[in-house]
Amino acid sequence: MNKTAAALWLAALASTAHADSGAHERAAGAEFLVSRDSDGFATHRASLEAFPRFDDAGHYAGVRIGEVGYRQHEWRRRGQRAGFVGRGRDPVDDSGWTLEAGVARQGGHTLATLDGGWRVQPARQTGIELFASRDWVETRAALDDGVHYTFAGVALDQGLGAHVTAVGVLGQQYFSDGNRRDHGRARLIYQPSLDLGLTVQARWRGYRSRSDDVGRRYFNPHDYQEAMLALGWRQRVAGWTGTLTAGLGRERIDDARAQATRLVEAGLQSPPRGPTVLRLNAGYQRNASFYGPDYSYRYVQGEAVLRF
């Protein structure tokens, strides 16, 4: 562990413990991520967590510290991450805040990282969320050069009766190499039955990059658009929540011919107020990359937290 990460870990742990001493339950846990793409780029992350405050899976504050490894063929890179992690979300309407802020270090580069959001519900069927994130661009060339991004935006979800919800997102992404992307996303969600947990989703996302030349550090078309039709399922059994999403779409890159995309995601979470909180997510997507239309990416991530 580098000195910066260690100091941040101790300072954050001391501050959260002092602020919440004696007032809340405590917890400790571990978190992991494993991902790999068809270009041979793989990421492995493992972290330990300490929560001086842990009321339930939606309300906690603590620190997380971990190691991350990147590899592609014969190339290897290791890094460290440490920082504060917290959440305060209402289980009914999901209003509230999430925040993960800290320091990441790899290849002699150090970065202040951020991933957070704040959601309010000004009306019964209306939600507004402000979000921001800052992190490395995770390709071999970008990591070697210490390229990072800052992404910020706003999301609006609006209920259109009992069975339909519309979601819109606008954001801007600034890269440390001078590039900028303007993002837009839209989703129309139809729930045929309020009891089945099944949804039909029409999705669109797109962005436009301001810079045409980023030195092939990362995939960067000038104009990208994807339209997708997806089915979603969410069900709760004995307090456990399972989710599944599967979609087929078409993407267009600049003026090239449209090509097929695919998406499958699954998740499982334990009851939020149990003595042990477990979370597991996995996903697969197929779209384009530097090398053509057959790029694929898969991941598995999980977390286990024990309250005491």
mmCIF file of C-alpha atoms in Angstrom:
data_model
loop_
_atom_site.group_PDB
_atom_site.id
_atom_site.type_symbol
_atom_site.label_atom_id
_atom_site.label_comp_id
_atom_site.label_asym_id
_atom_site.label_seq_id
_atom_site.Cartn_x
_atom_site.Cartn_y
_atom_site.Cartn_z
ATOM 1 C CA MET A 1 0.000 0.000 0.000
ATOM 2 C CA ASN A 2 1.423 3.432 -0.892
ATOM 3 C CA LYS A 3 1.684 6.160 1.788
ATOM 4 C CA THR A 4 -1.051 8.334 0.242
ATOM 5 C CA ALA A 5 -3.587 5.487 0.243
ATOM 6 C CA ALA A 6 -2.685 4.456 3.789
ATOM 7 C CA ALA A 7 -3.058 8.007 5.099
ATOM 8 C CA LEU A 8 -6.439 8.418 3.398
ATOM 9 C CA TRP A 9 -7.656 5.091 4.821
ATOM 10 C CA LEU A 10 -6.716 6.026 8.389
ATOM 11 C CA ALA A 11 -8.070 9.566 8.172
ATOM 12 C CA ALA A 12 -11.412 8.497 6.685
ATOM 13 C CA LEU A 13 -11.812 5.668 9.182
ATOM 14 C CA ALA A 14 -11.052 7.972 12.108
ATOM 15 C CA SER A 15 -13.457 10.676 10.940
ATOM 16 C CA THR A 16 -16.396 8.321 10.352
ATOM 17 C CA ALA A 17 -15.789 6.513 13.621
ATOM 18 C CA HIS A 18 -15.685 9.804 15.557
ATOM 19 C CA ALA A 19 -18.820 11.153 13.878
ATOM 20 C CA ASP A 20 -20.898 8.046 14.520
ATOM 21 C CA SER A 21 -19.361 6.589 17.672
ATOM 22 C CA GLY A 22 -21.927 4.631 19.615
ATOM 23 C CA ALA A 23 -24.851 5.687 17.435
ATOM 24 C CA HIS A 24 -24.972 2.988 14.752
ATOM 25 C CA GLU A 25 -24.155 -0.625 14.042
ATOM 26 C CA ARG A 26 -20.751 -1.360 12.543
ATOM 27 C CA ALA A 27 -19.771 -3.689 9.740
ATOM 28 C CA ALA A 28 -16.817 -4.970 7.714
ATOM 29 C CA GLY A 29 -16.677 -6.592 4.323
ATOM 30 C CA ALA A 30 -14.923 -7.332 1.063
ATOM 31 C CA GLU A 31 -15.617 -6.465 -2.562
ATOM 32 C CA PHE A 32 -14.279 -7.818 -5.883
ATOM 33 C CA LEU A 33 -14.479 -7.275 -9.642
ATOM 34 C CA VAL A 34 -13.233 -9.500 -12.461
ATOM 35 C CA SER A 35 -13.627 -8.431 -16.088
ATOM 36 C CA ARG A 36 -12.224 -9.410 -19.478
ATOM 37 C CA ASP A 37 -12.802 -8.365 -23.068
ATOM 38 C CA SER A 38 -12.216 -10.015 -26.432
ATOM 39 C CA ASP A 39 -9.086 -7.881 -27.008
ATOM 40 C CA GLY A 40 -7.438 -9.737 -24.111
ATOM 41 C CA PHE A 41 -7.616 -6.818 -21.643
ATOM 42 C CA ALA A 42 -8.485 -8.016 -18.115
ATOM 43 C CA THR A 43 -9.092 -6.248 -14.802
ATOM 44 C CA HIS A 44 -8.999 -7.813 -11.320
ATOM 45 C CA ARG A 45 -9.914 -5.775 -8.235
ATOM 46 C CA ALA A 46 -10.152 -6.841 -4.586
ATOM 47 C CA SER A 47 -10.958 -4.527 -1.683
ATOM 48 C CA LEU A 48 -11.498 -4.585 2.075
ATOM 49 C CA GLU A 49 -14.149 -2.377 3.711
ATOM 50 C CA ALA A 50 -14.778 -1.001 7.197
ATOM 51 C CA PHE A 51 -18.049 0.720 8.146
ATOM 52 C CA PRO A 52 -18.182 2.572 11.485
ATOM 53 C CA ARG A 53 -21.803 3.262 10.482
ATOM 54 C CA PHE A 54 -23.943 0.582 8.806
ATOM 55 C CA ASP A 55 -27.696 0.831 9.361
ATOM 56 C CA ASP A 56 -28.677 -1.288 6.340
ATOM 57 C CA ALA A 57 -27.746 -1.815 2.681
ATOM 58 C CA GLY A 58 -29.072 1.640 1.812
ATOM 59 C CA HIS A 59 -27.583 3.643 4.693
ATOM 60 C CA TYR A 60 -23.898 3.349 5.578
ATOM 61 C CA ALA A 61 -20.592 5.238 5.729
ATOM 62 C CA GLY A 62 -17.071 3.858 5.802
ATOM 63 C CA VAL A 63 -13.825 3.338 3.934
ATOM 64 C CA ARG A 64 -12.628 0.971 1.215
ATOM 65 C CA ILE A 65 -9.044 0.077 0.280
ATOM 66 C CA GLY A 66 -7.894 -2.340 -2.366
ATOM 67 C CA GLU A 67 -5.541 -3.551 -5.052
ATOM 68 C CA VAL A 68 -6.292 -3.578 -8.772
ATOM 69 C CA GLY A 69 -4.490 -5.472 -11.504
ATOM 70 C CA TYR A 70 -4.587 -4.941 -15.265
ATOM 71 C CA ARG A 71 -3.147 -7.223 -17.928
ATOM 72 C CA GLN A 72 -3.184 -7.680 -21.674
ATOM 73 C CA HIS A 73 -1.105 -10.479 -23.206
ATOM 74 C CA GLU A 74 2.426 -9.962 -21.785
ATOM 75 C CA TRP A 75 1.722 -6.503 -20.327
ATOM 76 C CA ARG A 76 0.972 -6.189 -16.579
ATOM 77 C CA ARG A 77 0.099 -3.271 -14.314
ATOM 78 C CA ARG A 78 -0.812 -3.064 -10.620
ATOM 79 C CA GLY A 79 -2.416 -0.210 -8.732
ATOM 80 C CA GLN A 80 -3.987 0.780 -5.422
ATOM 81 C CA ARG A 81 -7.225 2.525 -4.489
ATOM 82 C CA ALA A 82 -8.476 3.917 -1.165
ATOM 83 C CA GLY A 83 -11.238 6.236 -0.069
ATOM 84 C CA PHE A 84 -14.572 7.001 1.551
ATOM 85 C CA VAL A 85 -17.726 5.114 0.543
ATOM 86 C CA GLY A 86 -21.231 6.011 1.705
ATOM 87 C CA ARG A 87 -24.896 5.781 0.838
ATOM 88 C CA GLY A 88 -28.121 7.293 2.106
ATOM 89 C CA ARG A 89 -31.025 6.179 -0.106
ATOM 90 C CA ASP A 90 -34.724 5.878 0.683
ATOM 91 C CA PRO A 91 -35.858 2.286 -0.048
ATOM 92 C CA VAL A 92 -39.251 3.451 -1.364
ATOM 93 C CA ASP A 93 -38.444 6.151 -3.941
ATOM 94 C CA ASP A 94 -34.595 5.820 -4.099
ATOM 95 C CA SER A 95 -34.131 9.500 -3.210
ATOM 96 C CA GLY A 96 -30.956 10.460 -1.401
ATOM 97 C CA TRP A 97 -27.226 10.292 -2.069
ATOM 98 C CA THR A 98 -24.370 7.946 -2.927
ATOM 99 C CA LEU A 99 -20.672 8.804 -2.802
ATOM 100 C CA GLU A 100 -17.340 7.092 -3.306
ATOM 101 C CA ALA A 101 -14.359 9.459 -3.251
ATOM 102 C CA GLY A 102 -10.690 8.722 -2.841
ATOM 103 C CA VAL A 103 -7.306 8.256 -4.480
ATOM 104 C CA ALA A 104 -6.185 5.796 -7.181
ATOM 105 C CA ARG A 105 -2.585 5.136 -8.125
ATOM 106 C CA GLN A 106 -1.070 3.126 -10.982
ATOM 107 C CA GLY A 107 2.029 3.276 -13.165
ATOM 108 C CA GLY A 108 3.452 6.261 -11.298
ATOM 109 C CA HIS A 109 0.239 8.275 -11.825
ATOM 110 C CA THR A 110 -2.045 9.437 -8.991
ATOM 111 C CA LEU A 111 -5.677 10.499 -9.421
ATOM 112 C CA ALA A 112 -8.410 11.845 -7.131
ATOM 113 C CA THR A 113 -11.435 9.678 -7.979
ATOM 114 C CA LEU A 114 -15.153 10.264 -7.589
ATOM 115 C CA ASP A 115 -18.394 8.392 -8.172
ATOM 116 C CA GLY A 116 -21.557 9.871 -6.725
ATOM 117 C CA GLY A 117 -25.101 11.035 -7.201
ATOM 118 C CA TRP A 118 -27.916 12.906 -5.475
ATOM 119 C CA ARG A 119 -31.561 12.164 -6.295
ATOM 120 C CA VAL A 120 -34.701 14.083 -5.332
ATOM 121 C CA GLN A 121 -38.363 13.388 -6.055
ATOM 122 C CA PRO A 122 -40.197 16.710 -6.434
ATOM 123 C CA ALA A 123 -43.441 14.959 -7.419
ATOM 124 C CA ARG A 124 -44.883 11.479 -6.897
ATOM 125 C CA GLN A 125 -43.916 10.236 -10.367
ATOM 126 C CA THR A 126 -40.932 12.505 -11.030
ATOM 127 C CA GLY A 127 -37.296 11.940 -10.082
ATOM 128 C CA ILE A 128 -34.231 14.079 -10.798
ATOM 129 C CA GLU A 129 -30.653 12.945 -10.196
ATOM 130 C CA LEU A 130 -27.355 14.798 -10.508
ATOM 131 C CA PHE A 131 -24.342 12.535 -10.943
ATOM 132 C CA ALA A 132 -20.581 12.768 -11.437
ATOM 133 C CA SER A 133 -17.665 10.364 -11.822
ATOM 134 C CA ARG A 134 -13.896 10.658 -12.268
ATOM 135 C CA ASP A 135 -11.570 7.740 -12.961
ATOM 136 C CA TRP A 136 -8.919 6.226 -15.227
ATOM 137 C CA VAL A 137 -9.597 5.381 -18.846
ATOM 138 C CA GLU A 138 -8.931 1.647 -18.638
ATOM 139 C CA THR A 139 -7.004 0.639 -21.738
ATOM 140 C CA ARG A 140 -3.315 -0.238 -21.865
ATOM 141 C CA ALA A 141 -2.259 2.919 -23.728
ATOM 142 C CA ALA A 142 -4.432 5.228 -21.610
ATOM 143 C CA LEU A 143 -3.183 3.746 -18.342
ATOM 144 C CA ASP A 144 0.430 4.070 -19.488
ATOM 145 C CA ASP A 145 -0.145 7.775 -20.194
ATOM 146 C CA GLY A 146 -2.301 8.387 -17.079
ATOM 147 C CA VAL A 147 -5.349 9.470 -19.104
ATOM 148 C CA HIS A 148 -8.482 9.989 -17.007
ATOM 149 C CA TYR A 149 -11.995 11.354 -17.481
ATOM 150 C CA THR A 150 -14.559 13.436 -15.595
ATOM 151 C CA PHE A 151 -18.211 12.732 -16.419
ATOM 152 C CA ALA A 152 -21.121 14.777 -15.037
ATOM 153 C CA GLY A 153 -24.777 15.067 -15.924
ATOM 154 C CA VAL A 154 -28.433 15.004 -14.960
ATOM 155 C CA ALA A 155 -31.076 12.277 -15.248
ATOM 156 C CA LEU A 156 -34.854 12.711 -15.236
ATOM 157 C CA ASP A 157 -37.368 9.898 -14.791
ATOM 158 C CA GLN A 158 -41.061 10.608 -15.276
ATOM 159 C CA GLY A 159 -43.936 8.224 -14.679
ATOM 160 C CA LEU A 160 -46.617 8.287 -17.389
ATOM 161 C CA GLY A 161 -49.395 6.541 -15.535
ATOM 162 C CA ALA A 162 -49.065 3.320 -13.576
ATOM 163 C CA HIS A 163 -47.370 1.216 -16.260
ATOM 164 C CA VAL A 164 -45.003 3.500 -18.237
ATOM 165 C CA THR A 165 -41.878 5.415 -17.215
ATOM 166 C CA ALA A 166 -39.713 7.657 -19.410
ATOM 167 C CA VAL A 167 -36.055 8.291 -18.537
ATOM 168 C CA GLY A 168 -33.719 10.867 -20.076
ATOM 169 C CA VAL A 169 -30.033 11.573 -19.391
ATOM 170 C CA LEU A 170 -27.773 14.424 -20.546
ATOM 171 C CA GLY A 171 -24.078 14.577 -19.666
ATOM 172 C CA GLN A 172 -20.626 15.737 -20.673
ATOM 173 C CA GLN A 173 -17.419 13.758 -20.387
ATOM 174 C CA TYR A 174 -14.061 15.546 -20.273
ATOM 175 C CA PHE A 175 -10.849 13.610 -20.905
ATOM 176 C CA SER A 176 -7.461 14.723 -19.605
ATOM 177 C CA ASP A 177 -6.037 14.540 -23.159
ATOM 178 C CA GLY A 178 -8.331 17.417 -24.208
ATOM 179 C CA ASN A 179 -11.150 15.372 -25.744
ATOM 180 C CA ARG A 180 -14.800 15.988 -24.829
ATOM 181 C CA ARG A 181 -17.924 13.919 -25.386
ATOM 182 C CA ASP A 182 -21.531 15.103 -25.270
ATOM 183 C CA HIS A 183 -23.800 12.252 -24.149
ATOM 184 C CA GLY A 184 -27.516 11.630 -24.437
ATOM 185 C CA ARG A 185 -29.607 8.642 -23.345
ATOM 186 C CA ALA A 186 -33.309 7.858 -23.378
ATOM 187 C CA ARG A 187 -35.358 4.930 -22.165
ATOM 188 C CA LEU A 188 -39.067 4.096 -22.308
ATOM 189 C CA ILE A 189 -40.076 1.389 -19.826
ATOM 190 C CA TYR A 190 -43.391 -0.462 -20.001
ATOM 191 C CA GLN A 191 -44.535 -2.689 -17.137
ATOM 192 C CA PRO A 192 -47.461 -4.841 -18.331
ATOM 193 C CA SER A 193 -48.268 -6.072 -14.800
ATOM 194 C CA LEU A 194 -47.375 -4.428 -11.498
ATOM 195 C CA ASP A 195 -47.117 -7.862 -9.851
ATOM 196 C CA LEU A 196 -44.908 -9.815 -12.291
ATOM 197 C CA GLY A 197 -41.798 -7.619 -12.131
ATOM 198 C CA LEU A 198 -41.470 -7.803 -15.931
ATOM 199 C CA THR A 199 -40.615 -4.761 -18.071
ATOM 200 C CA VAL A 200 -40.232 -4.068 -21.784
ATOM 201 C CA GLN A 201 -37.629 -1.378 -22.468
ATOM 202 C CA ALA A 202 -36.862 0.712 -25.551
ATOM 203 C CA ARG A 203 -33.383 2.197 -25.126
ATOM 204 C CA TRP A 204 -31.279 4.718 -27.019
ATOM 205 C CA ARG A 205 -27.859 6.131 -26.236
ATOM 206 C CA GLY A 206 -25.379 8.191 -28.167
ATOM 207 C CA TYR A 207 -22.429 10.533 -27.895
ATOM 208 C CA ARG A 208 -20.400 12.875 -30.067
ATOM 209 C CA SER A 209 -16.651 13.324 -29.548
ATOM 210 C CA ARG A 210 -15.032 16.702 -30.144
ATOM 211 C CA SER A 211 -11.553 15.315 -30.905
ATOM 212 C CA ASP A 212 -10.909 12.955 -33.823
ATOM 213 C CA ASP A 213 -7.370 12.017 -32.779
ATOM 214 C CA VAL A 214 -6.699 10.557 -29.334
ATOM 215 C CA GLY A 215 -3.624 8.589 -30.339
ATOM 216 C CA ARG A 216 -5.601 5.318 -30.344
ATOM 217 C CA ARG A 217 -5.507 5.345 -26.551
ATOM 218 C CA TYR A 218 -9.199 4.391 -26.431
ATOM 219 C CA PHE A 219 -12.144 3.715 -28.743
ATOM 220 C CA ASN A 220 -13.254 7.135 -29.965
ATOM 221 C CA PRO A 221 -15.651 7.437 -32.903
ATOM 222 C CA HIS A 222 -16.798 10.956 -33.715
ATOM 223 C CA ASP A 223 -20.455 9.932 -33.572
ATOM 224 C CA TYR A 224 -21.872 6.842 -31.830
ATOM 225 C CA GLN A 225 -25.507 5.739 -31.513
ATOM 226 C CA GLU A 226 -27.178 2.569 -30.255
ATOM 227 C CA ALA A 227 -30.864 1.610 -30.173
ATOM 228 C CA MET A 228 -31.900 -1.484 -28.207
ATOM 229 C CA LEU A 229 -35.025 -3.408 -27.226
ATOM 230 C CA ALA A 230 -34.651 -5.170 -23.870
ATOM 231 C CA LEU A 231 -36.653 -7.286 -21.464
ATOM 232 C CA GLY A 232 -36.154 -6.807 -17.741
ATOM 233 C CA TRP A 233 -37.240 -8.901 -14.770
ATOM 234 C CA ARG A 234 -37.104 -8.145 -11.040
ATOM 235 C CA GLN A 235 -38.448 -10.402 -8.329
ATOM 236 C CA ARG A 236 -38.197 -10.592 -4.537
ATOM 237 C CA VAL A 237 -38.429 -13.952 -2.761
ATOM 238 C CA ALA A 238 -37.996 -14.264 1.020
ATOM 239 C CA GLY A 239 -36.294 -10.873 1.054
ATOM 240 C CA TRP A 240 -33.783 -11.789 -1.685
ATOM 241 C CA THR A 241 -33.971 -9.661 -4.857
ATOM 242 C CA GLY A 242 -33.075 -11.079 -8.268
ATOM 243 C CA THR A 243 -32.795 -9.096 -11.508
ATOM 244 C CA LEU A 244 -32.260 -10.061 -15.128
ATOM 245 C CA THR A 245 -31.988 -7.917 -18.286
ATOM 246 C CA ALA A 246 -31.478 -9.133 -21.863
ATOM 247 C CA GLY A 247 -31.420 -6.933 -24.946
ATOM 248 C CA LEU A 248 -30.745 -6.879 -28.688
ATOM 249 C CA GLY A 249 -29.872 -3.716 -30.552
ATOM 250 C CA ARG A 250 -28.218 -1.977 -33.483
ATOM 251 C CA GLU A 251 -25.340 0.493 -33.293
ATOM 252 C CA ARG A 252 -24.047 2.997 -35.822
ATOM 253 C CA ILE A 253 -20.503 4.356 -35.727
ATOM 254 C CA ASP A 254 -19.948 7.516 -37.769
ATOM 255 C CA ASP A 255 -21.120 6.763 -41.321
ATOM 256 C CA ALA A 256 -20.470 3.013 -41.194
ATOM 257 C CA ARG A 257 -23.165 0.411 -41.695
ATOM 258 C CA ALA A 258 -25.244 -0.436 -38.603
ATOM 259 C CA GLN A 259 -24.329 -3.629 -36.773
ATOM 260 C CA ALA A 260 -25.834 -5.822 -34.069
ATOM 261 C CA THR A 261 -25.294 -5.431 -30.317
ATOM 262 C CA ARG A 262 -26.244 -7.655 -27.385
ATOM 263 C CA LEU A 263 -26.597 -7.250 -23.636
ATOM 264 C CA VAL A 264 -27.218 -9.656 -20.747
ATOM 265 C CA GLU A 265 -27.050 -8.631 -17.077
ATOM 266 C CA ALA A 266 -28.047 -10.471 -13.901
ATOM 267 C CA GLY A 267 -27.999 -9.552 -10.224
ATOM 268 C CA LEU A 268 -28.772 -11.010 -6.808
ATOM 269 C CA GLN A 269 -28.967 -9.208 -3.457
ATOM 270 C CA SER A 270 -29.723 -10.461 0.042
ATOM 271 C CA PRO A 271 -32.313 -8.839 2.353
ATOM 272 C CA PRO A 272 -31.020 -5.312 3.118
ATOM 273 C CA ARG A 273 -31.464 -5.546 6.888
ATOM 274 C CA GLY A 274 -30.032 -9.000 7.525
ATOM 275 C CA PRO A 275 -26.865 -9.674 9.581
ATOM 276 C CA THR A 276 -24.959 -10.328 6.351
ATOM 277 C CA VAL A 277 -25.406 -8.282 3.176
ATOM 278 C CA LEU A 278 -24.476 -10.056 -0.060
ATOM 279 C CA ARG A 279 -24.485 -8.627 -3.579
ATOM 280 C CA LEU A 280 -23.544 -10.330 -6.857
ATOM 281 C CA ASN A 281 -23.741 -8.963 -10.410
ATOM 282 C CA ALA A 282 -22.608 -10.337 -13.752
ATOM 283 C CA GLY A 283 -22.913 -9.101 -17.315
ATOM 284 C CA TYR A 284 -22.009 -9.587 -20.964
ATOM 285 C CA GLN A 285 -22.170 -7.139 -23.832
ATOM 286 C CA ARG A 286 -21.145 -7.290 -27.475
ATOM 287 C CA ASN A 287 -20.538 -4.280 -29.699
ATOM 288 C CA ALA A 288 -17.687 -2.576 -31.587
ATOM 289 C CA SER A 289 -14.086 -1.644 -30.723
ATOM 290 C CA PHE A 290 -10.853 -0.603 -32.437
ATOM 291 C CA TYR A 291 -10.737 -3.851 -34.319
ATOM 292 C CA GLY A 292 -14.258 -4.236 -35.664
ATOM 293 C CA PRO A 293 -17.783 -5.317 -34.756
ATOM 294 C CA ASP A 294 -17.032 -8.480 -32.764
ATOM 295 C CA TYR A 295 -15.855 -6.900 -29.523
ATOM 296 C CA SER A 296 -17.275 -8.406 -26.320
ATOM 297 C CA TYR A 297 -16.935 -7.592 -22.620
ATOM 298 C CA ARG A 298 -17.890 -9.670 -19.588
ATOM 299 C CA TYR A 299 -17.663 -9.062 -15.860
ATOM 300 C CA VAL A 300 -18.519 -10.473 -12.438
ATOM 301 C CA GLN A 301 -18.552 -8.366 -9.284
ATOM 302 C CA GLY A 302 -19.681 -8.975 -5.745
ATOM 303 C CA GLU A 303 -19.654 -7.751 -2.181
ATOM 304 C CA ALA A 304 -20.129 -9.340 1.235
ATOM 305 C CA VAL A 305 -20.640 -7.262 4.399
ATOM 306 C CA LEU A 306 -20.952 -8.646 7.929
ATOM 307 C CA ARG A 307 -22.670 -6.491 10.555
ATOM 308 C CA PHE A 308 -21.616 -6.562 14.213
#
